[in-house]
Coordinates of C-alpha atoms in Angstrom, one line a residue:
M24 CA 13.6 11.8 15.4
I25 CA 14.1 9.6 18.5
V26 CA 10.3 9.0 18.7
R27 CA 10.0 8.4 14.8
C28 CA 12.9 5.8 15.1
L29 CA 11.3 4.1 18.3
S30 CA 7.8 3.6 16.3
R31 CA 9.5 2.4 13.3
A32 CA 11.2 -0.3 15.6
M33 CA 8.2 -1.5 17.3
I34 CA 6.5 -2.0 14.0
V35 CA 9.3 -3.8 12.7
I36 CA 9.4 -6.4 15.7
A37 CA 5.4 -6.5 15.4
L38 CA 6.1 -7.5 11.8
A39 CA 8.5 -9.9 12.4
A40 CA 6.3 -11.8 15.0
V41 CA 3.4 -11.8 12.4
S42 CA 5.4 -13.1 9.8
A43 CA 6.7 -15.9 11.9
C44 CA 3.4 -17.0 12.8
G45 CA 2.1 -16.8 9.0
A46 CA -0.7 -14.5 10.3
W47 CA -2.2 -12.1 12.8
P48 CA -2.4 -13.8 16.2
F49 CA -5.4 -11.8 17.6
G50 CA -9.0 -11.1 16.8
A51 CA -10.5 -11.8 13.4
R52 CA -9.1 -13.0 10.3
Y53 CA -9.3 -10.8 7.4
E54 CA -9.0 -11.2 3.5
Y55 CA -7.9 -8.0 3.2
E56 CA -6.6 -6.0 6.3
E57 CA -5.0 -2.3 6.0
Q58 CA -3.3 -0.8 8.9
M59 CA -2.2 2.7 9.5
Y60 CA 0.5 3.7 11.9
L61 CA 0.0 7.2 12.0
S62 CA 2.3 10.0 13.6
V63 CA 1.0 13.4 14.9
D64 CA 3.3 15.1 12.0
G65 CA 1.3 13.3 9.0
Q66 CA 3.8 10.4 8.4
A67 CA 2.7 7.2 8.6
T68 CA 3.2 3.5 7.9
V69 CA 0.8 1.2 6.2
V70 CA 0.9 -2.7 6.6
I71 CA -1.5 -4.6 4.2
D72 CA -2.2 -8.2 4.9
A73 CA -4.4 -9.7 2.1
S74 CA -4.9 -13.0 0.3
L75 CA -3.4 -12.8 -3.5
A76 CA -7.0 -13.2 -4.7
A77 CA -8.3 -10.3 -2.7
L78 CA -5.2 -7.9 -4.1
V79 CA -6.3 -8.9 -7.7
A80 CA -10.0 -8.5 -7.2
L81 CA -9.7 -5.3 -5.1
R82 CA -6.5 -3.6 -6.1
G83 CA -6.2 -4.8 -9.9
M84 CA -2.6 -6.3 -9.2
A85 CA -1.6 -8.4 -12.0
I86 CA -0.5 -11.5 -10.2
D87 CA -1.5 -15.0 -10.3
P88 CA -3.7 -15.6 -7.1
S89 CA -3.4 -19.5 -7.4
K90 CA -2.2 -21.3 -4.3
F91 CA 0.2 -23.2 -6.7
A92 CA 1.7 -19.7 -7.9
S93 CA 5.5 -19.5 -7.7
I94 CA 4.9 -15.7 -6.9
G95 CA 7.9 -14.1 -4.6
R96 CA 8.7 -11.1 -2.4
D97 CA 10.6 -9.7 -5.3
E98 CA 7.9 -9.7 -7.8
I99 CA 5.3 -8.2 -5.5
R100 CA 7.9 -5.2 -4.4
R101 CA 8.6 -4.6 -8.1
L102 CA 4.8 -4.5 -8.8
L103 CA 4.2 -2.0 -5.6
E104 CA 7.2 0.3 -6.5
A105 CA 6.0 0.2 -10.3
G106 CA 2.7 1.7 -8.7
G107 CA 4.6 4.3 -6.9
C108 CA 5.0 2.9 -3.8
L109 CA 7.8 3.2 -1.2
V110 CA 8.1 -0.6 0.0
D111 CA 9.7 -1.0 3.3
S112 CA 9.1 -4.8 3.4
V113 CA 7.4 -7.7 1.9
S114 CA 6.6 -10.9 3.8
R115 CA 6.9 -14.5 2.3
P116 CA 3.5 -15.6 1.1
W117 CA 2.1 -18.0 3.3
T118 CA -1.3 -20.3 2.8
R119 CA -4.4 -19.9 4.7
S120 CA -7.8 -21.5 3.9
G121 CA -6.5 -22.7 0.7
R122 CA -5.4 -19.2 -0.5
R123 CA -2.1 -17.6 -0.6
F124 CA -1.4 -14.6 1.5
V125 CA 1.1 -12.1 1.7
Q126 CA 2.2 -8.9 3.8
F127 CA 3.8 -5.9 2.7
Q128 CA 4.8 -2.2 4.6
I129 CA 4.5 0.8 2.7
A130 CA 6.0 4.5 4.0
M131 CA 3.9 7.8 3.4
A132 CA 5.8 10.9 3.8
D133 CA 2.5 13.0 4.7
V134 CA -0.9 11.9 4.6
R135 CA -2.0 15.3 4.2
Q136 CA -0.3 15.3 0.3
P137 CA -1.9 13.5 -2.6
Q138 CA -0.8 9.9 -2.7
S139 CA 1.3 8.5 -5.6
C140 CA 0.9 4.7 -4.2
G141 CA -1.3 3.0 -6.7
V142 CA -2.3 0.4 -4.0
L143 CA -3.4 3.2 -1.4
A144 CA -5.2 5.4 -4.5
W145 CA -8.7 4.3 -3.6
S146 CA -8.5 6.5 -0.4
S147 CA -8.3 10.2 0.4
Y148 CA -6.7 11.3 3.6
S149 CA -6.6 14.3 5.6
L150 CA -5.2 15.5 9.1
T151 CA -6.5 18.8 10.2
P152 CA -6.0 21.0 13.6
I153 CA -9.3 21.3 15.3
D154 CA -8.2 23.1 18.4
P155 CA -4.5 23.9 19.8
D156 CA -4.2 20.5 21.1
G157 CA -6.4 18.3 18.7
L158 CA -6.6 16.8 15.4
E159 CA -9.1 15.5 13.0
F160 CA -8.0 12.4 10.7
Q161 CA -10.3 11.4 8.0
Q162 CA -9.8 8.4 5.7
I163 CA -12.5 7.7 2.8
V164 CA -12.1 4.4 1.0
G165 CA -13.6 4.5 -2.5
P166 CA -14.2 1.6 -4.9
P167 CA -11.9 -0.7 -6.5
P168 CA -10.2 0.4 -9.7
Q169 CA -11.8 -0.2 -13.0
N170 CA -9.2 -2.9 -13.8
A171 CA -9.7 -5.0 -10.6
S172 CA -11.6 -8.3 -11.4
A173 CA -12.8 -10.7 -9.0
P174 CA -10.7 -13.9 -9.6
P175 CA -11.8 -17.4 -9.1
A176 CA -11.5 -17.9 -5.4
A177 CA -13.2 -20.1 -2.8
W178 CA -15.1 -17.4 -1.2
D179 CA -18.3 -18.1 0.6
G180 CA -19.7 -14.8 1.4
T181 CA -18.6 -14.4 5.0
E182 CA -14.9 -12.8 4.5
L183 CA -14.1 -9.6 6.0
V184 CA -12.3 -6.6 5.1
A185 CA -10.7 -4.3 7.6
F186 CA -9.1 -0.8 8.1
K187 CA -7.4 -0.1 11.3
L188 CA -5.9 3.0 12.7
H189 CA -3.2 2.9 15.2
G190 CA -3.5 6.4 16.5
P191 CA -0.5 8.2 17.9
S192 CA -2.4 9.7 20.6
R193 CA -5.4 9.7 23.0
I194 CA -8.4 9.2 20.9
R195 CA -11.2 11.6 21.8
D196 CA -14.0 10.5 19.4
H197 CA -14.3 8.2 16.5
N198 CA -17.2 6.8 14.4
V199 CA -16.0 3.1 14.3
K200 CA -18.9 0.5 14.7
L201 CA -18.0 -3.4 13.7
L202 CA -20.2 -5.5 11.9
D203 CA -21.6 -7.2 15.1
G204 CA -22.7 -3.7 16.3
S205 CA -19.9 -3.3 18.8
D206 CA -17.3 -0.7 19.6
G207 CA -14.2 -1.2 17.4
T208 CA -11.9 0.2 20.0
F209 CA -9.2 -2.1 20.9
E210 CA -6.0 -3.0 23.1
R211 CA -4.7 0.3 24.2
G212 CA -7.7 2.3 23.2
N213 CA -5.9 4.1 20.5
I214 CA -6.1 1.3 17.9
L215 CA -9.5 1.5 15.9
T216 CA -11.3 -1.0 13.3
W217 CA -13.7 -0.6 10.8
E218 CA -14.9 -3.6 9.1
Q219 CA -16.8 -4.3 5.9
R220 CA -18.1 -7.6 4.0
L221 CA -15.7 -8.4 1.0
K222 CA -18.6 -8.5 -1.2
D223 CA -19.7 -4.8 -0.1
R224 CA -15.9 -4.1 -0.6
L225 CA -15.9 -5.4 -3.9
A226 CA -19.4 -3.6 -4.8
G227 CA -17.6 -0.3 -4.2
A228 CA -19.4 0.5 -1.0
P229 CA -17.3 3.5 0.6
V230 CA -15.7 3.3 4.0
T231 CA -15.6 6.9 6.0
M232 CA -13.0 6.9 8.7
N233 CA -13.2 10.0 11.2
V234 CA -11.2 10.3 14.4
K235 CA -10.4 13.2 16.6
M236 CA -7.3 12.9 18.7
D237 CA -4.6 14.9 20.8
A238 CA -2.1 16.5 18.9
T239 CA 0.6 15.2 21.4
S240 CA 1.8 11.6 20.7
I241 CA 1.4 8.9 23.4
L242 CA 5.0 8.0 22.9
H243 CA 6.4 11.4 23.2
T244 CA 4.7 11.9 26.5
T245 CA 5.9 8.5 27.7
L246 CA 9.4 9.4 27.0
W247 CA 9.0 12.7 28.5
L248 CA 7.7 11.0 31.7
F249 CA 10.2 8.3 31.7
A250 CA 13.0 11.1 31.3
G251 CA 11.4 13.1 34.3
A252 CA 11.1 10.1 36.6
F253 CA 14.8 9.0 35.8
A254 CA 16.0 12.7 36.4
A255 CA 13.8 12.7 39.9
A256 CA 15.8 9.2 40.8
V257 CA 19.1 10.6 39.8
L258 CA 18.2 13.8 41.9
V259 CA 17.5 11.6 44.9
L260 CA 20.6 9.5 44.5
V261 CA 22.8 12.5 44.4
V262 CA 20.7 14.1 47.3
V263 CA 21.3 10.7 49.4
I264 CA 25.2 10.6 48.6
W265 CA 25.4 14.2 49.8
L266 CA 23.9 13.6 53.1
V267 CA 26.0 10.4 53.5
V268 CA 29.1 12.5 52.9
R269 CA 28.1 15.3 55.0
R270 CA 27.5 13.1 57.7
G271 CA 30.9 11.3 57.4
R272 CA 32.5 14.6 57.5
K273 CA 30.9 15.3 60.6
L274 CA 31.9 12.0 62.0
V275 CA 35.5 12.8 61.3
R276 CA 35.7 16.0 62.9
L277 CA 34.1 14.7 66.2
H278 CA 37.0 12.0 66.2

């Protein structure tokens, strides 16, 4: 429970920083970016940053993608919840490259169960044990829904789509390759990114994500290490105090 609460707190802090800046400040800029913060027990939080045009074209959302549209957070939340999603938060829309963007956060109770959230319905998920200490995660992203239609947008063919996994533990193996051929491992080594060109995503080209990882979360291990270090420090302090008191008693008896 403590690990889960701390994980959610870190996500909220990160989202607040992103919203304040208007966009993710590191790495490539994506027209549609879907990030999953996965726990070893199957719970997950999915954060989606996307242009309104991409949400219409890829997810079939009934919204006005125009940069002059007056769409607000409440309307986007209502559409997501009507689609069966458990919405944690929705940011204020912002403008980039002449297009309106928005960020929202969705909670998933268990990736191993059928998903009712419409905006995530193009993916199938699995999380299975591979040995006593390991897990294998798989996500297969299929084509956009049939009701999706590409809206008028100033796309020039260079736009990218990304799917990111923030793994809960040490990554053992993965099938990531970025579009430039490089490894898609970033930052701590347990954040993986699969890239795809927007035109290929619109055409329904599948994305298959395979990751093998440890079954014990990094945060859980870190907390235990911190607790152990704290306990050791307290023990040393107790021993030092005991030695000082003992020496003081000896000096009193000598006098």
